[in-house]
């Protein structure tokens, strides 16, 4: 019996896999991919709300007042992976204040700006300043050492694009494949 890849016929139903989002940390002036060694790197916007019930209503009205964005991560301690080593070292050395902060870019690889090529591959992205909270370094005998923690956003994200070839972030309003009016809604 012939098997069909139904996603080829209906792209609107294809759910993204985790590798459709790339994460980069600025280490010593250049952006390093946070890939090999990371088993999770999740985003939680953590919207903060304010609710109020007016005297003529039974149901409360809620406003979003701010965000406390966090990125929980778990990784294996692979010293040759510069981003992992930097995060681990911040916790090991008990870094505080600006010494515990770094630039972090979240790149939406599913949302290209133009046509990616070997010379330039730009995607919609957000740049964050984050404070690194290392919560645990663990590993029992014979096990791989794990480093886990949370990157806490410091201030608002900066909207822009990231070129994965040049490893360069550019601030601005850019439209990717899924940001245009031409995207069909089903």
Coordinates of N, CA and C in Angstrom, one line a residue:
X1 N 0.9 -1.2 0.0 CA 0.0 0.0 0.0 C 0.9 1.2 0.0
X2 N 0.6 2.2 -0.8 CA 1.4 3.4 -0.9 C 1.0 4.4 0.2
X3 N 2.1 4.9 0.8 CA 1.9 5.9 1.9 C 2.0 7.3 1.4
X4 N 1.1 8.1 1.9 CA 1.1 9.5 1.5 C 1.5 10.4 2.6
X5 N 2.3 11.4 2.3 CA 2.7 12.4 3.3 C 1.6 13.5 3.2
X6 N 0.6 13.5 4.0 CA -0.5 14.4 4.0 C -0.1 15.8 4.2
X7 N 1.0 16.0 4.9 CA 1.4 17.4 5.2 C 1.8 18.1 3.8
X8 N 2.1 17.4 2.8 CA 2.4 18.0 1.5 C 1.2 18.6 0.9
X9 N 0.0 18.0 1.2 CA -1.2 18.5 0.6 C -1.9 19.6 1.5
X10 N -1.6 19.7 2.7 CA -2.2 20.7 3.6 C -1.2 21.3 4.6
X11 N -0.4 22.2 4.1 CA 0.6 22.8 5.0 C 0.0 23.5 6.2
X12 N -1.2 24.0 6.1 CA -1.8 24.7 7.3 C -2.0 23.8 8.5
X13 N -1.9 22.5 8.3 CA -2.1 21.5 9.5 C -0.8 21.0 10.0
X14 N 0.3 21.4 9.5 CA 1.6 20.9 9.9 C 2.1 21.6 11.1
X15 N 2.2 20.9 12.2 CA 2.7 21.5 13.5 C 4.2 21.6 13.4
X16 N 4.7 22.7 14.0 CA 6.2 22.8 14.0 C 6.9 21.9 15.0
X17 N 8.1 21.5 14.7 CA 8.9 20.8 15.6 C 9.8 21.8 16.3
X18 N 10.4 21.4 17.4 CA 11.2 22.3 18.2 C 12.4 22.9 17.5
X19 N 12.9 22.2 16.5 CA 14.1 22.7 15.8 C 13.7 23.8 14.8
X20 N 12.5 24.2 14.7 CA 12.0 25.3 13.9 C 12.3 26.7 14.6
X21 N 12.8 26.6 15.8 CA 13.2 27.8 16.6 C 14.6 27.6 17.0
X22 N 15.5 28.6 16.6 CA 16.9 28.5 17.0 C 17.2 29.5 18.1
X23 N 18.1 29.2 19.0 CA 18.4 30.1 20.1 C 19.9 30.3 20.0
X24 N 20.3 31.6 20.2 CA 21.7 32.0 20.2 C 22.0 32.9 21.4
X25 N 23.2 32.7 22.0 CA 23.7 33.5 23.1 C 24.9 34.2 22.6
X26 N 25.0 35.5 23.0 CA 26.2 36.2 22.7 C 27.3 35.9 23.7
X27 N 28.4 35.3 23.2 CA 29.5 34.9 24.0 C 30.7 35.5 23.4
X28 N 31.4 36.4 24.2 CA 32.6 37.0 23.8 C 32.5 37.7 22.5
X29 N 31.4 38.4 22.3 CA 31.2 39.3 21.1 C 30.6 38.6 19.9
X30 N 30.4 37.3 19.9 CA 29.8 36.6 18.8 C 28.6 35.7 19.2
X31 N 27.7 35.5 18.4 CA 26.5 34.7 18.7 C 26.8 33.2 18.5
X32 N 26.6 32.4 19.6 CA 26.8 31.0 19.6 C 25.4 30.3 19.6
X33 N 25.3 29.2 18.8 CA 24.0 28.5 18.8 C 23.9 27.7 20.1
X34 N 22.7 27.8 20.6 CA 22.3 27.0 21.8 C 21.6 25.8 21.3
X35 N 22.3 24.8 20.9 CA 21.7 23.6 20.2 C 22.2 22.3 20.9
X36 N 23.4 21.8 20.4 CA 24.0 20.6 20.9 C 24.2 20.7 22.4
X37 N 23.6 19.7 23.1 CA 23.8 19.7 24.6 C 22.5 20.2 25.3
X38 N 21.7 21.0 24.7 CA 20.5 21.5 25.3 C 19.4 20.5 25.0
X39 N 18.7 20.0 26.1 CA 17.6 19.1 25.9 C 16.3 19.8 26.0
X40 N 16.2 21.0 26.6 CA 15.0 21.8 26.6 C 15.5 23.3 26.7
X41 N 14.7 24.2 26.1 CA 14.9 25.6 26.3 C 13.5 26.2 25.9
X42 N 12.7 26.4 26.9 CA 11.3 26.7 26.8 C 11.0 28.2 27.1
X43 N 10.1 28.8 26.4 CA 9.7 30.2 26.6 C 8.4 30.2 27.4
X44 N 8.3 31.0 28.5 CA 7.1 31.3 29.2 C 7.0 32.8 29.3
X45 N 6.0 33.4 28.5 CA 5.8 34.8 28.6 C 5.4 35.4 30.0
X46 N 4.7 34.6 30.7 CA 4.3 34.9 32.1 C 3.6 36.3 32.1
X47 N 2.5 36.4 31.4 CA 1.7 37.7 31.4 C 1.3 38.0 32.8
X48 N 1.5 39.3 33.2 CA 1.0 39.7 34.5 C -0.3 40.5 34.3
X49 N -1.3 40.2 35.1 CA -2.6 40.8 34.9 C -3.1 41.6 36.1
X50 N -4.1 42.4 35.8 CA -4.8 43.2 36.8 C -6.3 43.0 36.5
X51 N -7.1 42.5 37.5 CA -8.5 42.3 37.3 C -9.3 43.2 38.2
X52 N -10.4 43.6 37.7 CA -11.3 44.4 38.5 C -12.7 44.2 38.1
X53 N -13.6 44.1 39.1 CA -15.1 44.0 38.8 C -15.7 45.3 39.2
X54 N -16.4 45.8 38.1 CA -17.1 47.1 38.3 C -18.5 46.9 39.0
X55 N -19.0 47.9 39.6 CA -20.2 47.7 40.4 C -21.4 47.3 39.6
X56 N -21.4 47.6 38.3 CA -22.6 47.2 37.4 C -22.3 45.8 36.8
X57 N -21.3 45.1 37.1 CA -20.9 43.8 36.5 C -20.8 42.7 37.5
X58 N -21.0 41.5 37.0 CA -20.8 40.3 37.9 C -19.4 39.7 37.6
X59 N -18.9 39.9 36.4 CA -17.7 39.3 35.9 C -16.6 40.3 35.9
X60 N -15.4 39.9 36.3 CA -14.3 40.7 36.3 C -13.8 41.0 34.9
X61 N -13.1 42.2 34.8 CA -12.4 42.5 33.5 C -11.0 42.4 33.8
X62 N -10.2 41.8 32.9 CA -8.8 41.6 33.1 C -8.0 42.3 32.1
X63 N -6.9 43.0 32.5 CA -6.0 43.7 31.6 C -4.6 43.0 31.8
X64 N -3.9 42.9 30.7 CA -2.5 42.5 30.7 C -1.7 43.8 31.0
X65 N -0.9 43.7 32.1 CA -0.2 44.9 32.5 C 1.3 44.9 32.2
X66 N 1.9 43.7 32.2 CA 3.3 43.5 31.9 C 3.6 42.0 31.6
X67 N 4.9 41.7 31.4 CA 5.3 40.4 31.2 C 6.5 40.1 32.0
X68 N 6.7 38.9 32.5 CA 7.9 38.5 33.2 C 8.4 37.2 32.5
X69 N 8.9 37.4 31.3 CA 9.3 36.3 30.4 C 10.5 35.5 31.0
X70 N 10.4 34.2 30.9 CA 11.4 33.3 31.4 C 11.7 32.2 30.3
X71 N 12.9 31.8 30.3 CA 13.3 30.7 29.4 C 13.9 29.6 30.2
X72 N 13.2 28.6 30.6 CA 13.7 27.5 31.4 C 14.6 26.6 30.5
X73 N 15.7 26.2 31.0 CA 16.6 25.3 30.1 C 17.2 24.2 30.9
X74 N 17.5 23.1 30.2 CA 18.3 22.0 30.8 C 19.3 21.6 29.7
X75 N 20.5 21.3 30.1 CA 21.5 21.0 29.1 C 22.5 20.0 29.8
X76 N 23.2 19.3 29.0 CA 24.3 18.5 29.4 C 25.6 19.4 29.4
X77 N 26.4 19.2 30.4 CA 27.6 20.0 30.5 C 28.7 19.5 29.5
X78 N 28.7 20.2 28.4 CA 29.7 19.9 27.3 C 30.6 21.1 27.2
X79 N 31.8 21.1 27.8 CA 32.6 22.3 27.9 C 32.9 22.9 26.5
X80 N 33.0 22.2 25.4 CA 33.3 22.7 24.1 C 32.1 23.6 23.5
X81 N 30.9 23.4 24.1 CA 29.8 24.2 23.7 C 29.8 25.5 24.4
X82 N 30.2 26.6 23.8 CA 30.5 27.9 24.5 C 29.3 28.4 25.2
X83 N 28.1 28.3 24.7 CA 26.9 28.8 25.4 C 26.7 28.0 26.7
X84 N 26.8 26.7 26.7 CA 26.6 25.9 27.9 C 27.6 26.2 28.9
X85 N 28.9 26.3 28.5 CA 30.0 26.5 29.4 C 29.8 27.9 30.1
X86 N 29.4 28.9 29.3 CA 29.2 30.2 29.8 C 28.1 30.2 30.9
X87 N 27.0 29.6 30.6 CA 25.9 29.5 31.6 C 26.3 28.8 32.8
X88 N 26.9 27.7 32.7 CA 27.4 26.9 33.8 C 28.4 27.7 34.7
X89 N 29.3 28.4 34.0 CA 30.4 29.1 34.7 C 29.8 30.3 35.5
X90 N 28.7 30.9 34.9 CA 28.1 32.0 35.7 C 27.6 31.5 37.0
X91 N 26.9 30.3 37.0 CA 26.4 29.7 38.2 C 27.6 29.3 39.2
X92 N 28.6 28.6 38.6 CA 29.7 28.2 39.4 C 30.4 29.3 40.1
X93 N 30.6 30.4 39.4 CA 31.3 31.6 40.0 C 30.4 32.5 40.8
X94 N 29.1 32.1 40.9 CA 28.1 33.0 41.6 C 28.0 34.4 41.1
X95 N 27.9 34.5 39.8 CA 27.8 35.8 39.1 C 26.5 36.5 39.5
X96 N 26.6 37.8 39.7 CA 25.4 38.6 40.1 C 25.4 39.9 39.2
X97 N 24.3 40.5 39.3 CA 24.1 41.8 38.5 C 24.4 41.6 37.1
X98 N 25.1 42.6 36.5 CA 25.4 42.6 35.0 C 26.3 41.4 34.7
X99 N 27.1 40.9 35.6 CA 28.0 39.7 35.4 C 27.2 38.4 35.1
X100 N 25.9 38.4 35.5 CA 25.0 37.3 35.3 C 24.1 37.5 34.1
X101 N 24.3 38.5 33.3 CA 23.5 38.8 32.2 C 24.2 38.5 30.9
X102 N 23.4 38.3 29.8 CA 23.9 38.1 28.5 C 22.8 38.4 27.5
X103 N 23.2 38.6 26.2 CA 22.3 38.8 25.1 C 21.8 37.5 24.6
X104 N 20.6 37.3 24.3 CA 20.0 36.1 23.9 C 19.0 36.4 22.7
X105 N 19.1 35.6 21.6 CA 18.3 35.8 20.4 C 17.5 34.6 20.2
X106 N 16.2 34.8 20.0 CA 15.3 33.7 19.6 C 14.9 33.9 18.2
X107 N 15.3 32.9 17.3 CA 15.1 33.0 15.9 C 14.0 32.1 15.4
X108 N 13.1 32.6 14.6 CA 12.0 31.8 14.1 C 12.3 31.3 12.7
X109 N 13.0 30.1 12.7 CA 13.4 29.5 11.4 C 12.3 29.2 10.4
X110 N 11.1 29.1 10.9 CA 10.0 28.8 10.1 C 9.4 30.0 9.4
X111 N 10.0 31.2 9.7 CA 9.4 32.5 9.2 C 10.6 33.3 8.5
X112 N 11.0 32.8 7.3 CA 12.1 33.5 6.6 C 11.7 34.8 6.1
X113 N 12.7 35.7 6.0 CA 12.5 37.0 5.4 C 13.2 36.9 4.0
X114 N 12.5 36.8 2.9 CA 13.1 36.6 1.6 C 13.4 35.1 1.5
X115 N 14.3 34.8 0.5 CA 14.7 33.4 0.2 C 16.1 33.2 0.8
X116 N 16.2 32.3 1.8 CA 17.5 31.9 2.4 C 18.5 31.4 1.3
X117 N 19.7 31.7 1.5 CA 20.8 31.3 0.6 C 22.0 31.0 1.4
X118 N 23.1 30.5 0.7 CA 24.4 30.3 1.3 C 25.0 31.5 1.8
X119 N 24.7 32.7 1.2 CA 25.3 34.0 1.6 C 24.5 34.7 2.7
X120 N 23.2 34.5 2.7 CA 22.4 35.2 3.7 C 21.1 34.4 4.0
X121 N 20.8 34.2 5.2 CA 19.6 33.5 5.6 C 19.0 34.3 6.8
X122 N 18.0 35.2 6.5 CA 17.4 36.0 7.5 C 16.0 35.5 7.9
X123 N 15.8 35.6 9.2 CA 14.5 35.2 9.8 C 14.1 36.2 10.9
X124 N 12.8 36.2 11.1 CA 12.3 37.1 12.2 C 12.8 36.6 13.5
X125 N 13.1 37.5 14.4 CA 13.8 37.2 15.6 C 13.5 38.3 16.7
X126 N 13.8 37.9 17.9 CA 13.7 38.8 19.1 C 15.0 38.7 19.9
X127 N 15.5 39.9 20.3 CA 16.7 40.0 21.1 C 16.3 40.3 22.5
X128 N 16.8 39.5 23.4 CA 16.5 39.8 24.9 C 17.8 40.0 25.6
X129 N 17.8 40.8 26.6 CA 18.9 40.8 27.6 C 18.3 39.9 28.7
X130 N 19.0 38.9 29.2 CA 18.6 37.9 30.1 C 19.5 37.8 31.3
X131 N 19.0 37.5 32.5 CA 19.7 37.2 33.7 C 19.7 35.7 33.8
X132 N 20.9 35.1 34.0 CA 21.0 33.6 34.0 C 20.9 33.2 35.5
X133 N 19.9 32.4 35.8 CA 19.8 31.8 37.1 C 20.1 30.3 36.9
X134 N 21.2 29.9 37.4 CA 21.6 28.5 37.4 C 20.9 27.9 38.6
X135 N 20.0 26.9 38.4 CA 19.4 26.3 39.6 C 20.0 25.0 40.0
X136 N 20.6 24.3 39.1 CA 21.2 23.0 39.5 C 22.2 22.5 38.6
X137 N 23.3 21.9 39.1 CA 24.3 21.2 38.4 C 24.2 19.8 39.0
X138 N 23.8 18.8 38.2 CA 23.6 17.5 38.8 C 24.1 16.3 37.9
X139 N 24.2 15.2 38.5 CA 24.6 14.0 37.8 C 25.2 13.0 38.8
X140 N 24.5 11.8 38.9 CA 24.9 10.7 39.7 C 26.1 10.0 39.1
X141 N 26.7 9.1 39.8 CA 27.8 8.3 39.3 C 27.5 7.6 38.0
X142 N 28.3 7.8 37.0 CA 28.1 7.2 35.7 C 27.1 7.9 34.8
X143 N 26.6 9.0 35.3 CA 25.6 9.8 34.5 C 26.2 11.0 33.9
X144 N 25.6 11.6 32.9 CA 26.1 12.8 32.3 C 25.7 14.0 33.3
X145 N 26.5 15.0 33.4 CA 26.3 16.1 34.2 C 25.3 17.0 33.5
X146 N 24.2 17.4 34.3 CA 23.2 18.3 33.7 C 23.3 19.7 34.4
X147 N 23.1 20.7 33.6 CA 23.0 22.1 34.0 C 21.6 22.6 33.7
X148 N 20.9 23.0 34.7 CA 19.5 23.5 34.5 C 19.4 24.9 35.2
X149 N 18.5 25.7 34.6 CA 18.2 27.0 35.1 C 17.2 27.7 34.3
X150 N 17.2 29.0 34.5 CA 16.2 29.9 33.9 C 16.9 31.2 33.4
X151 N 16.6 31.6 32.2 CA 17.0 32.9 31.7 C 15.8 33.8 31.9
X152 N 16.0 34.8 32.7 CA 15.0 35.8 33.0 C 15.1 37.0 32.2
X153 N 14.1 37.4 31.4 CA 14.2 38.6 30.6 C 14.4 39.9 31.4
X154 N 15.3 40.7 31.0 CA 15.5 42.0 31.6 C 15.0 43.1 30.7
X155 N 13.9 43.7 31.0 CA 13.3 44.7 30.1 C 12.5 44.0 29.0
X156 N 12.2 44.9 28.0 CA 11.4 44.4 26.8 C 12.3 43.8 25.7
X157 N 11.7 42.8 25.0 CA 12.5 42.3 23.8 C 12.6 43.3 22.7
X158 N 13.6 43.2 21.9 CA 13.8 44.0 20.7 C 13.4 43.2 19.5
X159 N 12.5 43.7 18.7 CA 12.1 43.0 17.5 C 13.1 43.2 16.4
X160 N 13.3 42.2 15.5 CA 14.2 42.4 14.5 C 14.3 41.1 13.6
X161 N 15.5 41.0 13.0 CA 15.8 39.8 12.2 C 17.2 39.3 12.5
X162 N 17.4 38.0 12.2 CA 18.7 37.4 12.5 C 19.2 36.7 11.3
X163 N 20.4 37.0 10.9 CA 21.0 36.3 9.7 C 21.8 35.1 10.3
X164 N 21.4 33.9 10.0 CA 22.0 32.7 10.6 C 23.4 32.4 9.9
X165 N 23.6 33.0 8.7 CA 24.9 32.8 8.1 C 25.9 33.8 8.7
X166 N 25.6 35.1 8.8 CA 26.5 36.1 9.3 C 26.5 36.1 10.8
X167 N 25.5 35.5 11.4 CA 25.2 35.5 12.9 C 25.1 36.9 13.4
X168 N 24.2 37.7 12.8 CA 24.0 39.1 13.1 C 22.6 39.4 13.3
X169 N 22.3 40.1 14.4 CA 20.9 40.6 14.7 C 20.8 42.0 14.2
X170 N 19.6 42.4 13.6 CA 19.3 43.7 13.1 C 18.0 44.1 13.7
X171 N 18.0 45.2 14.4 CA 16.7 45.7 15.0 C 15.8 46.3 13.9
X172 N 14.5 46.1 14.1 CA 13.6 46.7 13.2 C 12.3 45.9 13.0
X173 N 11.4 46.4 12.2 CA 10.1 45.7 11.9 C 10.3 45.0 10.6
X174 N 10.4 43.7 10.6 CA 10.5 42.9 9.4 C 9.4 41.9 9.3
X175 N 9.0 41.7 8.1 CA 7.9 40.7 7.8 C 8.5 39.5 7.2
X176 N 8.1 38.4 7.9 CA 8.5 37.0 7.4 C 7.4 36.4 6.6
X177 N 7.6 35.2 6.2 CA 6.7 34.5 5.3 C 5.3 34.5 5.9
X178 N 5.1 34.3 7.2 CA 3.8 34.2 7.8 C 3.3 35.5 8.4
X179 N 4.0 36.6 8.2 CA 3.6 37.9 8.6 C 2.9 38.7 7.5
X180 N 2.9 38.2 6.3 CA 2.3 38.9 5.2 C 0.8 38.6 5.0
X181 N 0.1 39.5 4.4 CA -1.3 39.3 4.2 C -1.6 38.2 3.2
X182 N -0.6 37.7 2.5 CA -0.8 36.7 1.5 C -1.0 35.3 2.1
X183 N -0.8 35.1 3.4 CA -0.9 33.8 4.0 C -2.4 33.5 4.1
X184 N -2.7 32.3 3.5 CA -4.1 31.9 3.5 C -4.5 31.3 4.9
X185 N -5.7 31.7 5.3 CA -6.2 31.1 6.6 C -7.3 30.1 6.2
X186 N -7.2 28.9 6.8 CA -8.2 27.9 6.6 C -9.1 27.7 7.8

